[in-house]
mmCIF file of C-alpha atoms in Angstrom:
data_model
loop_
_atom_site.group_PDB
_atom_site.id
_atom_site.type_symbol
_atom_site.label_atom_id
_atom_site.label_comp_id
_atom_site.label_asym_id
_atom_site.label_seq_id
_atom_site.Cartn_x
_atom_site.Cartn_y
_atom_site.Cartn_z
ATOM 1 C CA MET A 1 92.245 143.723 43.568
ATOM 2 C CA LYS A 2 89.755 140.980 42.780
ATOM 3 C CA LYS A 3 86.745 140.576 45.003
ATOM 4 C CA LYS A 4 86.705 137.251 46.742
ATOM 5 C CA THR A 5 84.138 134.806 47.961
ATOM 6 C CA SER A 6 84.760 133.313 51.373
ATOM 7 C CA SER A 7 84.176 129.591 51.813
ATOM 8 C CA ARG A 8 84.409 128.851 55.483
ATOM 9 C CA LYS A 9 84.179 125.495 57.176
ATOM 10 C CA LEU A 10 83.407 125.903 60.848
ATOM 11 C CA SER A 11 84.480 123.295 63.350
ATOM 12 C CA LEU A 12 81.962 121.724 65.716
ATOM 13 C CA VAL A 13 83.330 123.858 68.570
ATOM 14 C CA GLU A 14 82.902 127.038 66.506
ATOM 15 C CA ARG A 15 79.327 126.124 65.581
ATOM 16 C CA ILE A 16 78.460 125.447 69.215
ATOM 17 C CA THR A 17 80.038 128.650 70.526
ATOM 18 C CA GLN A 18 77.997 130.720 68.062
ATOM 19 C CA SER A 19 75.020 130.087 70.339
ATOM 20 C CA LYS A 20 75.304 131.764 73.737
ATOM 21 C CA LEU A 21 72.675 129.372 75.093
ATOM 22 C CA SER A 22 74.892 126.419 74.110
ATOM 23 C CA VAL A 23 77.880 128.092 75.755
ATOM 24 C CA ILE A 24 75.965 128.623 79.002
ATOM 25 C CA VAL A 25 74.684 125.019 79.004
ATOM 26 C CA ILE A 26 78.236 123.715 78.465
ATOM 27 C CA ALA A 27 79.491 126.049 81.198
ATOM 28 C CA ILE A 28 76.914 124.798 83.711
ATOM 29 C CA ILE A 29 77.723 121.164 82.857
ATOM 30 C CA SER A 30 81.444 121.931 83.298
ATOM 31 C CA ILE A 31 80.870 123.487 86.707
ATOM 32 C CA ILE A 32 78.746 120.531 87.850
ATOM 33 C CA LEU A 33 81.335 118.018 86.608
ATOM 34 C CA GLY A 34 84.112 119.983 88.307
ATOM 35 C CA ILE A 35 82.244 120.011 91.601
ATOM 36 C CA VAL A 36 81.593 116.262 91.302
ATOM 37 C CA PHE A 37 85.313 115.665 90.625
ATOM 38 C CA ILE A 38 86.308 117.661 93.692
ATOM 39 C CA ALA A 39 83.601 116.326 96.010
ATOM 40 C CA SER A 40 84.181 112.682 95.063
ATOM 41 C CA GLN A 41 87.777 112.866 96.235
ATOM 42 C CA SER A 42 86.743 113.880 99.755
ATOM 43 C CA PHE A 43 85.941 110.201 100.399
ATOM 44 C CA ASN A 44 89.591 109.324 99.818
ATOM 45 C CA LYS A 45 91.061 111.729 102.348
ATOM 46 C CA PRO A 46 93.271 110.154 105.057
ATOM 47 C CA ILE A 47 91.635 109.063 108.295
ATOM 48 C CA SER A 48 93.026 108.294 111.738
ATOM 49 C CA ARG A 49 93.693 104.727 112.861
ATOM 50 C CA SER A 50 90.805 104.938 115.321
ATOM 51 C CA GLU A 51 88.388 105.707 112.463
ATOM 52 C CA ALA A 52 89.432 102.674 110.413
ATOM 53 C CA VAL A 53 87.331 99.503 110.450
ATOM 54 C CA PRO A 54 89.297 96.343 111.341
ATOM 55 C CA TYR A 55 88.781 93.009 109.620
ATOM 56 C CA SER A 56 90.576 89.691 109.877
ATOM 57 C CA GLY A 57 90.100 86.554 107.848
ATOM 58 C CA GLU A 58 91.717 83.680 105.970
ATOM 59 C CA LEU A 59 92.991 84.501 102.492
ATOM 60 C CA GLU A 60 91.304 82.826 99.556
ATOM 61 C CA GLU A 61 92.837 84.763 96.640
ATOM 62 C CA TYR A 62 94.465 88.040 95.675
ATOM 63 C CA GLU A 63 92.927 89.020 92.349
ATOM 64 C CA VAL A 64 94.495 91.467 89.903
ATOM 65 C CA TRP A 65 92.227 92.465 87.039
ATOM 66 C CA GLY A 66 92.868 95.631 85.027
ATOM 67 C CA ASN A 67 92.928 98.498 87.504
ATOM 68 C CA TYR A 68 91.237 96.456 90.210
ATOM 69 C CA ARG A 69 92.988 94.770 93.133
ATOM 70 C CA THR A 70 90.786 92.577 95.312
ATOM 71 C CA ILE A 71 91.517 90.485 98.390
ATOM 72 C CA HIS A 72 89.073 87.563 98.614
ATOM 73 C CA PHE A 73 88.569 85.658 101.878
ATOM 74 C CA LYS A 74 87.303 82.169 102.621
ATOM 75 C CA ASP A 75 84.189 83.553 104.353
ATOM 76 C CA GLY A 76 83.130 85.242 101.085
ATOM 77 C CA SER A 77 84.250 88.739 102.059
ATOM 78 C CA SER A 78 86.128 90.846 99.497
ATOM 79 C CA TYR A 79 87.994 94.145 99.892
ATOM 80 C CA GLU A 80 89.540 96.447 97.304
ATOM 81 C CA VAL A 81 93.105 97.730 97.417
ATOM 82 C CA TYR A 82 93.495 101.140 95.751
ATOM 83 C CA THR A 83 95.571 100.606 92.587
ATOM 84 C CA HIS A 84 97.987 103.451 93.241
ATOM 85 C CA ALA A 85 98.534 102.415 96.848
ATOM 86 C CA GLU A 86 99.753 98.998 95.728
ATOM 87 C CA ARG A 87 103.490 98.560 95.256
ATOM 88 C CA GLN A 88 104.908 95.770 93.116
ATOM 89 C CA ASP A 89 106.470 94.006 96.091
ATOM 90 C CA PHE A 90 103.068 94.014 97.820
ATOM 91 C CA GLN A 91 101.428 92.424 94.791
ATOM 92 C CA ASN A 92 104.152 89.790 94.513
ATOM 93 C CA THR A 93 103.918 88.976 98.223
ATOM 94 C CA MET A 94 100.116 88.728 98.161
ATOM 95 C CA LYS A 95 100.201 86.387 95.167
ATOM 96 C CA SER A 96 102.774 84.177 96.873
ATOM 97 C CA LEU A 97 100.811 83.811 100.129
ATOM 98 C CA PRO A 98 99.258 80.363 100.559
ATOM 99 C CA LYS A 99 95.499 80.071 100.842
ATOM 100 C CA GLY A 100 94.309 80.203 104.425
ATOM 101 C CA THR A 101 96.937 82.759 105.519
ATOM 102 C CA LYS A 102 95.457 84.900 108.291
ATOM 103 C CA LEU A 103 95.356 88.561 107.303
ATOM 104 C CA TYR A 104 94.546 91.592 109.417
ATOM 105 C CA LEU A 105 93.122 94.571 107.538
ATOM 106 C CA LEU A 106 92.151 98.139 108.277
ATOM 107 C CA ILE A 107 89.446 99.554 106.002
ATOM 108 C CA ASN A 108 88.607 103.179 105.274
ATOM 109 C CA PRO A 109 84.815 103.239 105.847
ATOM 110 C CA ASN A 110 84.406 106.261 103.568
ATOM 111 C CA ASN A 111 85.485 104.424 100.420
ATOM 112 C CA ASN A 112 85.898 100.794 101.580
ATOM 113 C CA TYR A 113 89.517 100.662 100.426
ATOM 114 C CA VAL A 114 92.061 98.564 102.314
ATOM 115 C CA ILE A 115 94.620 100.908 103.912
ATOM 116 C CA GLU A 116 96.604 98.387 105.965
ATOM 117 C CA VAL A 117 97.415 94.682 105.566
ATOM 118 C CA LYS A 118 99.289 92.566 108.108
ATOM 119 C CA THR A 119 99.979 88.880 108.650
ATOM 120 C CA GLU A 120 100.807 87.303 111.989
ATOM 121 C CA THR A 121 104.462 88.240 111.491
ATOM 122 C CA GLU A 122 104.823 91.196 109.112
ATOM 123 C CA GLU A 123 103.254 94.341 107.673
ATOM 124 C CA LEU A 124 102.459 94.105 103.965
ATOM 125 C CA LEU A 125 100.667 97.406 103.374
ATOM 126 C CA ASN A 126 101.534 100.400 105.541
ATOM 127 C CA PHE A 127 98.655 102.446 106.986
ATOM 128 C CA GLU A 128 100.235 105.894 106.475
ATOM 129 C CA ALA A 129 101.979 105.152 103.168
ATOM 130 C CA SER A 130 98.873 103.744 101.491
ATOM 131 C CA GLN A 131 96.756 106.742 102.477
ATOM 132 C CA GLU A 132 99.445 109.164 101.391
ATOM 133 C CA ALA A 133 99.595 107.459 97.979
ATOM 134 C CA ILE A 134 95.815 107.643 97.607
ATOM 135 C CA ASP A 135 95.681 111.285 98.675
ATOM 136 C CA SER A 136 98.583 112.284 96.441
ATOM 137 C CA TYR A 137 97.060 110.671 93.367
ATOM 138 C CA ASP A 138 93.625 112.113 94.058
ATOM 139 C CA ASN A 139 95.023 115.624 94.303
ATOM 140 C CA GLY A 140 95.386 115.361 90.540
ATOM 141 C CA TYR A 141 91.639 114.761 90.222
ATOM 142 C CA ILE A 142 90.968 117.741 92.472
ATOM 143 C CA ALA A 143 93.181 119.882 90.233
ATOM 144 C CA ILE A 144 91.240 118.660 87.185
ATOM 145 C CA GLY A 145 87.974 119.497 88.951
ATOM 146 C CA ILE A 146 89.189 123.016 89.732
ATOM 147 C CA VAL A 147 90.290 123.551 86.117
ATOM 148 C CA VAL A 148 86.956 122.278 84.752
ATOM 149 C CA CYS A 149 85.017 124.516 87.186
ATOM 150 C CA THR A 150 87.159 127.509 86.274
ATOM 151 C CA CYS A 151 86.572 126.901 82.566
ATOM 152 C CA GLY A 152 82.828 126.803 83.206
ATOM 153 C CA VAL A 153 82.929 130.102 85.105
ATOM 154 C CA LEU A 154 85.050 131.719 82.375
ATOM 155 C CA LEU A 155 82.580 130.561 79.713
ATOM 156 C CA ILE A 156 79.698 132.176 81.610
ATOM 157 C CA LEU A 157 81.683 135.401 82.005
ATOM 158 C CA TRP A 158 82.514 135.299 78.291
ATOM 159 C CA ALA A 159 78.813 134.932 77.413
ATOM 160 C CA ILE A 160 77.888 137.865 79.684
ATOM 161 C CA PHE A 161 80.611 140.206 78.430
ATOM 162 C CA SER A 162 80.025 139.148 74.832
ATOM 163 C CA SER A 163 76.344 140.089 75.113
ATOM 164 C CA LYS A 164 77.241 143.458 76.635
ATOM 165 C CA ALA A 165 79.801 144.090 73.891
ATOM 166 C CA GLU A 166 77.212 143.213 71.250
ATOM 167 C CA ARG A 167 74.737 145.731 72.687
ATOM 168 C CA LYS A 168 77.415 148.441 72.817
ATOM 169 C CA GLU A 169 78.420 147.699 69.227
ATOM 170 C CA THR A 170 74.800 147.991 68.084
ATOM 171 C CA ALA A 171 74.458 151.344 69.877
ATOM 172 C CA ARG A 172 77.741 152.578 68.368
ATOM 173 C CA HIS A 173 76.573 151.773 64.858
ATOM 174 C CA ALA A 174 73.204 153.413 65.456
ATOM 175 C CA GLU A 175 75.014 156.600 66.455
ATOM 176 C CA LYS A 176 77.238 156.480 63.341
ATOM 177 C CA THR A 177 74.167 155.981 61.145
ATOM 178 C CA LYS A 178 72.519 159.090 62.621
ATOM 179 C CA LYS A 179 75.595 161.193 61.875
ATOM 180 C CA ARG A 180 75.798 159.933 58.288
ATOM 181 C CA VAL A 181 72.361 161.336 57.532
ATOM 182 C CA LYS A 182 73.845 164.830 57.905
ATOM 183 C CA GLN A 183 77.060 164.279 55.944
ATOM 184 C CA LYS A 184 78.224 162.646 52.724
ATOM 185 C CA ASP A 185 81.515 161.187 53.936
ATOM 186 C CA ASP A 186 82.829 160.281 57.381
ATOM 187 C CA PRO A 187 85.428 162.638 58.835
ATOM 188 C CA ALA A 188 88.928 161.369 59.593
ATOM 189 C CA ILE A 189 89.825 160.779 63.229
ATOM 190 C CA ARG A 190 93.599 161.241 62.881
ATOM 191 C CA HIS A 191 96.608 160.228 60.868
ATOM 192 C CA ALA A 192 97.780 156.707 61.697
ATOM 193 C CA ASP A 193 100.759 156.747 64.033
ATOM 194 C CA TYR A 194 103.087 154.091 62.651
ATOM 195 C CA SER A 195 105.741 154.913 65.248
ATOM 196 C CA VAL A 196 103.562 153.104 67.778
ATOM 197 C CA LYS A 197 103.974 149.336 67.622
ATOM 198 C CA GLY A 198 100.834 147.650 66.375
ATOM 199 C CA LYS A 199 99.689 144.475 64.637
ATOM 200 C CA ILE A 200 98.275 144.531 61.113
ATOM 201 C CA LEU A 201 95.364 142.103 61.328
ATOM 202 C CA LEU A 202 94.447 142.372 57.651
ATOM 203 C CA ALA A 203 95.279 144.597 54.682
ATOM 204 C CA ALA A 204 93.984 145.045 51.147
ATOM 205 C CA THR A 205 94.177 147.489 48.259
ATOM 206 C CA ILE A 206 91.298 148.240 45.896
ATOM 207 C CA GLU A 207 91.184 151.035 43.339
ATOM 208 C CA GLU A 208 93.097 153.927 44.950
ATOM 209 C CA TYR A 209 92.311 152.844 48.525
ATOM 210 C CA LYS A 210 94.956 151.175 50.661
ATOM 211 C CA ILE A 211 93.042 149.649 53.567
ATOM 212 C CA SER A 212 94.517 148.367 56.829
ATOM 213 C CA TYR A 213 92.807 146.809 59.808
ATOM 214 C CA ARG A 214 95.175 146.880 62.750
ATOM 215 C CA ARG A 215 95.305 146.663 66.521
ATOM 216 C CA VAL A 216 97.410 149.063 68.572
ATOM 217 C CA LYS A 217 97.507 148.155 72.272
ATOM 218 C CA SER A 218 93.780 147.841 73.108
ATOM 219 C CA VAL A 219 92.462 149.760 70.087
ATOM 220 C CA ASN A 220 91.333 148.344 66.739
ATOM 221 C CA GLU A 221 91.668 150.809 63.855
ATOM 222 C CA LEU A 222 90.315 151.089 60.331
ATOM 223 C CA ILE A 223 93.007 152.870 58.311
ATOM 224 C CA VAL A 224 92.508 154.053 54.751
ATOM 225 C CA ASN A 225 95.449 155.648 52.937
ATOM 226 C CA GLY A 226 97.266 156.245 56.216
ATOM 227 C CA VAL A 227 94.306 157.887 57.962
ATOM 228 C CA VAL A 228 92.258 156.406 60.826
ATOM 229 C CA TYR A 229 88.532 156.651 60.074
ATOM 230 C CA ASP A 230 87.046 154.403 62.739
ATOM 231 C CA GLU A 231 88.224 152.690 65.897
ATOM 232 C CA LYS A 232 87.039 150.500 68.747
ATOM 233 C CA LYS A 233 88.636 150.211 72.157
ATOM 234 C CA GLY A 234 88.581 147.045 74.231
ATOM 235 C CA ILE A 235 91.043 144.905 76.145
ATOM 236 C CA ILE A 236 89.191 141.782 74.984
ATOM 237 C CA GLU A 237 88.150 141.612 71.336
ATOM 238 C CA PHE A 238 84.581 140.618 70.621
ATOM 239 C CA ALA A 239 82.868 140.679 67.234
ATOM 240 C CA HIS A 240 82.840 144.214 65.841
ATOM 241 C CA ASN A 241 82.575 146.198 62.631
ATOM 242 C CA LEU A 242 84.583 149.313 61.809
ATOM 243 C CA SER A 243 83.305 151.352 58.880
ATOM 244 C CA ALA A 244 83.781 154.575 56.994
ATOM 245 C CA VAL A 245 82.145 156.242 54.016
ATOM 246 C CA ILE A 246 84.862 157.785 51.823
ATOM 247 C CA ASP A 247 84.138 159.361 48.421
ATOM 248 C CA GLY A 248 80.750 157.684 48.552
ATOM 249 C CA HIS A 249 82.277 154.223 49.063
ATOM 250 C CA THR A 250 81.561 152.208 52.205
ATOM 251 C CA ILE A 251 84.718 150.591 53.560
ATOM 252 C CA GLU A 252 84.476 148.107 56.418
ATOM 253 C CA ALA A 253 86.835 145.997 58.494
ATOM 254 C CA GLY A 254 86.383 143.997 61.644
ATOM 255 C CA LEU A 255 86.068 140.688 63.423
ATOM 256 C CA ASP A 256 83.013 138.516 62.869
ATOM 257 C CA LYS A 257 81.385 135.915 65.102
ATOM 258 C CA ASP A 258 83.305 133.129 63.346
ATOM 259 C CA SER A 259 86.618 134.739 64.453
ATOM 260 C CA TYR A 260 87.504 135.926 60.954
ATOM 261 C CA SER A 261 89.051 139.309 60.280
ATOM 262 C CA TYR A 262 87.546 140.812 57.126
ATOM 263 C CA ILE A 263 87.671 143.826 54.834
ATOM 264 C CA ARG A 264 84.684 144.783 52.673
ATOM 265 C CA PHE A 265 84.369 147.419 49.963
ATOM 266 C CA ASP A 266 80.844 148.586 49.130
ATOM 267 C CA GLY A 267 79.486 145.423 50.738
ATOM 268 C CA GLU A 268 81.757 143.048 48.810
ATOM 269 C CA LEU A 269 84.299 140.935 50.687
ATOM 270 C CA ILE A 270 87.814 141.651 49.405
ATOM 271 C CA ALA A 271 89.881 139.983 52.160
ATOM 272 C CA ASP A 272 89.389 137.742 55.148
ATOM 273 C CA LYS A 273 91.556 135.667 57.440
ATOM 274 C CA LYS A 274 90.965 133.255 60.297
ATOM 275 C CA ARG A 275 92.057 134.749 63.595
ATOM 276 C CA ILE A 276 93.980 132.515 65.994
ATOM 277 C CA ILE A 277 94.651 135.192 68.628
#
């Protein structure tokens, strides 16, 4: 098998996540943004009628501009109607009202949105319905805030566990290096059990060595000619290197920090593949 040279182009996300400091900074920003999302919606929660601020005045204009709905009055006062509380019939009615029509409003003092509109003879915007519409729509923002916060927490946990896994991997290799001083080749662990369902992550053949890098349940194995020479257990896979010295040749397989599975023979890359899962 020909030795290969890997030419990898990392995405911006991959380059950022290579730095644990960057990951932690992004995680903290995510948590802050999530909290802001959640907290900002508390101002839109329904209030009782007694908590609402009344206002009455003569209509000057009902303005619709983009996502903004504004009731202007002859005395210069203006009040916003929450976009998602406005029904089409309300908008049509407001636009058809003549200037000078007396309107009676109830305002939510927490966000200054109009939550009720009445004329002398009819109700145009219902107190309960408008608040229910606002609350229902804002629950979506709360859900987004929770998701963003959760992602931030998961990123921090990933950084912590990744660092621990890295230290364990370093210690594991140090132990293997000590043992190799006393022996020429690494001993086999066991014959590979192909009756157990596993996933071949990468495979290659060079000279007389048939090399497989596979995962069985929560164990990653380095298999050479049907024999397991190295393994690493872990429910979550972090970067790791499995290796064995066989007939004086160093054979390696593993997962690197760029999420590539690889196989190396005497330090030369002979196979690699981008890991999606």
